[in-house]
PDB file of C-alpha atoms in Angstrom:
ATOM      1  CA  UNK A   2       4.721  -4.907 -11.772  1.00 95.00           C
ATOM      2  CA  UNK A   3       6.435  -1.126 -11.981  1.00 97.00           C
ATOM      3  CA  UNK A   4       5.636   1.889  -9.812  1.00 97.00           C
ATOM      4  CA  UNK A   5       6.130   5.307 -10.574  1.00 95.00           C
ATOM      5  CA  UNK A   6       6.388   7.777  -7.715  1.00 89.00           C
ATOM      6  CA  UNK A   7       7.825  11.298  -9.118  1.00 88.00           C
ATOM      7  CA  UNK A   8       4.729  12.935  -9.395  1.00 88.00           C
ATOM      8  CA  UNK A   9       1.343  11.273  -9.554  1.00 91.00           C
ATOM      9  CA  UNK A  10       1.401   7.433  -8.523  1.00 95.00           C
ATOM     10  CA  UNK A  11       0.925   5.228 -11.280  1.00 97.00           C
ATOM     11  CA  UNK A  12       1.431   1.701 -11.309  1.00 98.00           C
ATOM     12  CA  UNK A  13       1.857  -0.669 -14.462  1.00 98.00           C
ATOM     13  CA  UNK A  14       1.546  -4.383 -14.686  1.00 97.00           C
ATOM     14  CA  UNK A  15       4.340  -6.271 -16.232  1.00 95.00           C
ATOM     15  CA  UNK A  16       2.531  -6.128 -19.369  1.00 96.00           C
ATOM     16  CA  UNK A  17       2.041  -2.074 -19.679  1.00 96.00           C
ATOM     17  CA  UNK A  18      -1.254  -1.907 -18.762  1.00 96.00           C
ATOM     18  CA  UNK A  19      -1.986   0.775 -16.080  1.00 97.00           C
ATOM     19  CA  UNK A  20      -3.417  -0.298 -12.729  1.00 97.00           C
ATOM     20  CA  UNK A  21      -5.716   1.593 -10.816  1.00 96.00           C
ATOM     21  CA  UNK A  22      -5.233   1.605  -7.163  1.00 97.00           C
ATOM     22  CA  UNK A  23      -8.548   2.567  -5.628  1.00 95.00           C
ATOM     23  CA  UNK A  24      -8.587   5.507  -2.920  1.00 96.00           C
ATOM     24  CA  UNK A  25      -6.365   8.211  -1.286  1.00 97.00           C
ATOM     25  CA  UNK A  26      -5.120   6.118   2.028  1.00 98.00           C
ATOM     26  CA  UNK A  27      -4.517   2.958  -0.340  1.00 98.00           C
ATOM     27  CA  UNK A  28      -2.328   5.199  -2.631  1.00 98.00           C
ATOM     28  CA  UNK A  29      -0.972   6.611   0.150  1.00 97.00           C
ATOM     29  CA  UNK A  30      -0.077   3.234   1.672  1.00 98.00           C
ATOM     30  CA  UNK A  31       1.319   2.356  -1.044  1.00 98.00           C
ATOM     31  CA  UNK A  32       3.769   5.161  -1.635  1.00 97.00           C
ATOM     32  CA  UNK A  33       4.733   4.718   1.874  1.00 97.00           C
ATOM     33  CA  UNK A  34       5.548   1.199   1.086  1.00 97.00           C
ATOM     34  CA  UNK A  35       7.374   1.746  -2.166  1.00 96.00           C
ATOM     35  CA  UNK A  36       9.573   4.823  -0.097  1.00 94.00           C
ATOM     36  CA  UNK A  37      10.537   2.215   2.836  1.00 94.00           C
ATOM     37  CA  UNK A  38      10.965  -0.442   0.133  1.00 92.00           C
ATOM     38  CA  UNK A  39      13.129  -3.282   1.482  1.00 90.00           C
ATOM     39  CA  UNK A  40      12.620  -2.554   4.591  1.00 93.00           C
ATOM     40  CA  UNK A  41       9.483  -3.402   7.345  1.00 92.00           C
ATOM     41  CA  UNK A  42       7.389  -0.511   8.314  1.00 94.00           C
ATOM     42  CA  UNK A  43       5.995  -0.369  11.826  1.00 94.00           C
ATOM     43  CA  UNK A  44       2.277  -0.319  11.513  1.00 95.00           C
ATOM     44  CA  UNK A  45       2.585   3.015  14.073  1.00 95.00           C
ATOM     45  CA  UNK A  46       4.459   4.620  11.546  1.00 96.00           C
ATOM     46  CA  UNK A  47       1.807   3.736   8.965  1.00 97.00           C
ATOM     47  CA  UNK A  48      -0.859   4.881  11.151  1.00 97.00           C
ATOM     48  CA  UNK A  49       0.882   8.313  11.479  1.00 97.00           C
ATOM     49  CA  UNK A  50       1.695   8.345   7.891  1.00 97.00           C
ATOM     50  CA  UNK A  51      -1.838   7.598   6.408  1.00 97.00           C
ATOM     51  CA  UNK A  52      -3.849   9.930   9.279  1.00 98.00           C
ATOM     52  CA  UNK A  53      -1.533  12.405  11.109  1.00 96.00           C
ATOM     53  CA  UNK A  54      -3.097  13.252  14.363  1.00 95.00           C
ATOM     54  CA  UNK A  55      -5.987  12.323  13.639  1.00 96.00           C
ATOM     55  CA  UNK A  56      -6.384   8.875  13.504  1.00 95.00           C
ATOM     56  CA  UNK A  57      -9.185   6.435  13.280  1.00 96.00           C
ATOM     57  CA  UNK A  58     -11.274   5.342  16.246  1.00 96.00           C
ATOM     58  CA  UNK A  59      -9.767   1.482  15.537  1.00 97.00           C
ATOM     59  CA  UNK A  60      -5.997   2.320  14.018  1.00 96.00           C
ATOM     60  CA  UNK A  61      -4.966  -1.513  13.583  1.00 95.00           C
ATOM     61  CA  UNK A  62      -8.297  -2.244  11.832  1.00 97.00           C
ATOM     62  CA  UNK A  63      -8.691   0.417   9.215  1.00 98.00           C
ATOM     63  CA  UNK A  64      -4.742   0.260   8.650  1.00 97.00           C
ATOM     64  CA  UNK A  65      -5.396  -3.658   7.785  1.00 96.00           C
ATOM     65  CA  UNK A  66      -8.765  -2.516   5.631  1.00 98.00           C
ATOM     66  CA  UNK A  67      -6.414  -0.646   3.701  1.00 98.00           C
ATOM     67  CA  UNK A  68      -3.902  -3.343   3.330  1.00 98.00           C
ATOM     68  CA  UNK A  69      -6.720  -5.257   2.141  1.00 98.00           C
ATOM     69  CA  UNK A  70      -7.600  -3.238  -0.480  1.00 98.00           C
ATOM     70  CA  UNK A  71      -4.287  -2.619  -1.555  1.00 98.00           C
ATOM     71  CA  UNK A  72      -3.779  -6.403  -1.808  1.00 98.00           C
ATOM     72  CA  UNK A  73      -6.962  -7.213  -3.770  1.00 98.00           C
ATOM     73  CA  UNK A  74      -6.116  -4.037  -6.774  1.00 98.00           C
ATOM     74  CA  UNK A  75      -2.536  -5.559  -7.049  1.00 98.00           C
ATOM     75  CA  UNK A  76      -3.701  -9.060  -7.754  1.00 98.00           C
ATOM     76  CA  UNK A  77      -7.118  -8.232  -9.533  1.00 98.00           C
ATOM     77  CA  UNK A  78      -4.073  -6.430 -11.864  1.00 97.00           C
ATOM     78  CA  UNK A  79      -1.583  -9.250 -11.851  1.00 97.00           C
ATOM     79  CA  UNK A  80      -1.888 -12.509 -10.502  1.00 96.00           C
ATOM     80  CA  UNK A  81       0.438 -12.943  -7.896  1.00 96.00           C
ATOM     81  CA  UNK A  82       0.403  -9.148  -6.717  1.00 96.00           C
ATOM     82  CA  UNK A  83      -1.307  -9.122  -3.623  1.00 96.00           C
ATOM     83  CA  UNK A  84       2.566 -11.192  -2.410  1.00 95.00           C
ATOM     84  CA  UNK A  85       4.292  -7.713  -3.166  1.00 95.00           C
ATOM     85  CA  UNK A  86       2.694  -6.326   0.251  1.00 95.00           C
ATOM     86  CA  UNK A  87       4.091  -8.727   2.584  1.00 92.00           C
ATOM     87  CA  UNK A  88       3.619  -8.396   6.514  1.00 89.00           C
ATOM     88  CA  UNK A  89       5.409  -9.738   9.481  1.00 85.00           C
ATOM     89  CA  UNK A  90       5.448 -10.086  13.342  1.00 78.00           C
ATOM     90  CA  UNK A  91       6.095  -7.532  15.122  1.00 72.00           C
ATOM     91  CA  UNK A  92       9.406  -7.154  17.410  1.00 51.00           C
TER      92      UNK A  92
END
């Protein structure tokens, strides 16, 4: 799979064909992702990322909605895309 992030987001599978990556905060997510990438991101910093000071009532459970999503459009693309977003313990 290949990213583009100067300018608007666009995402290709490894075959060309443009993926569509369903809604703001999953685009968002995913930029963030693709900025840090290499490196965890704390899900507090995604929180403050995707809503600023205004964040959901339930933080932890819309963030992982969102992870969700992001998951399912990468491997409904590419089989095997939904490992690109990979999460781990925190600490």
């Amino acid at each position: 799979m290949r990213f583009g992030v100067l300018g608007p987001l666009a995402v290709w599978t490894s075959d060309g064909d443009a993926v569509t990556i369903p809604g703001l905060k999953v685009r968002a997510l995913l930029v963030d992702l693709l900025v840090h990438e290499g490196h965890p991101v704390s899900m507090d910093r995604l929180v403050d990322d995707l809503w600023g000071n205004e964040p959901p009532g339930n933080p932890a459970g819309a963030l992982q909605v969102r992870v969700s999503q992001l998951r399912k459009a990468l491997e409904d693309a590419e089989p095997g895309g939904k490992n690109l977003v990979v999460s781990r313990a925190p600490g």
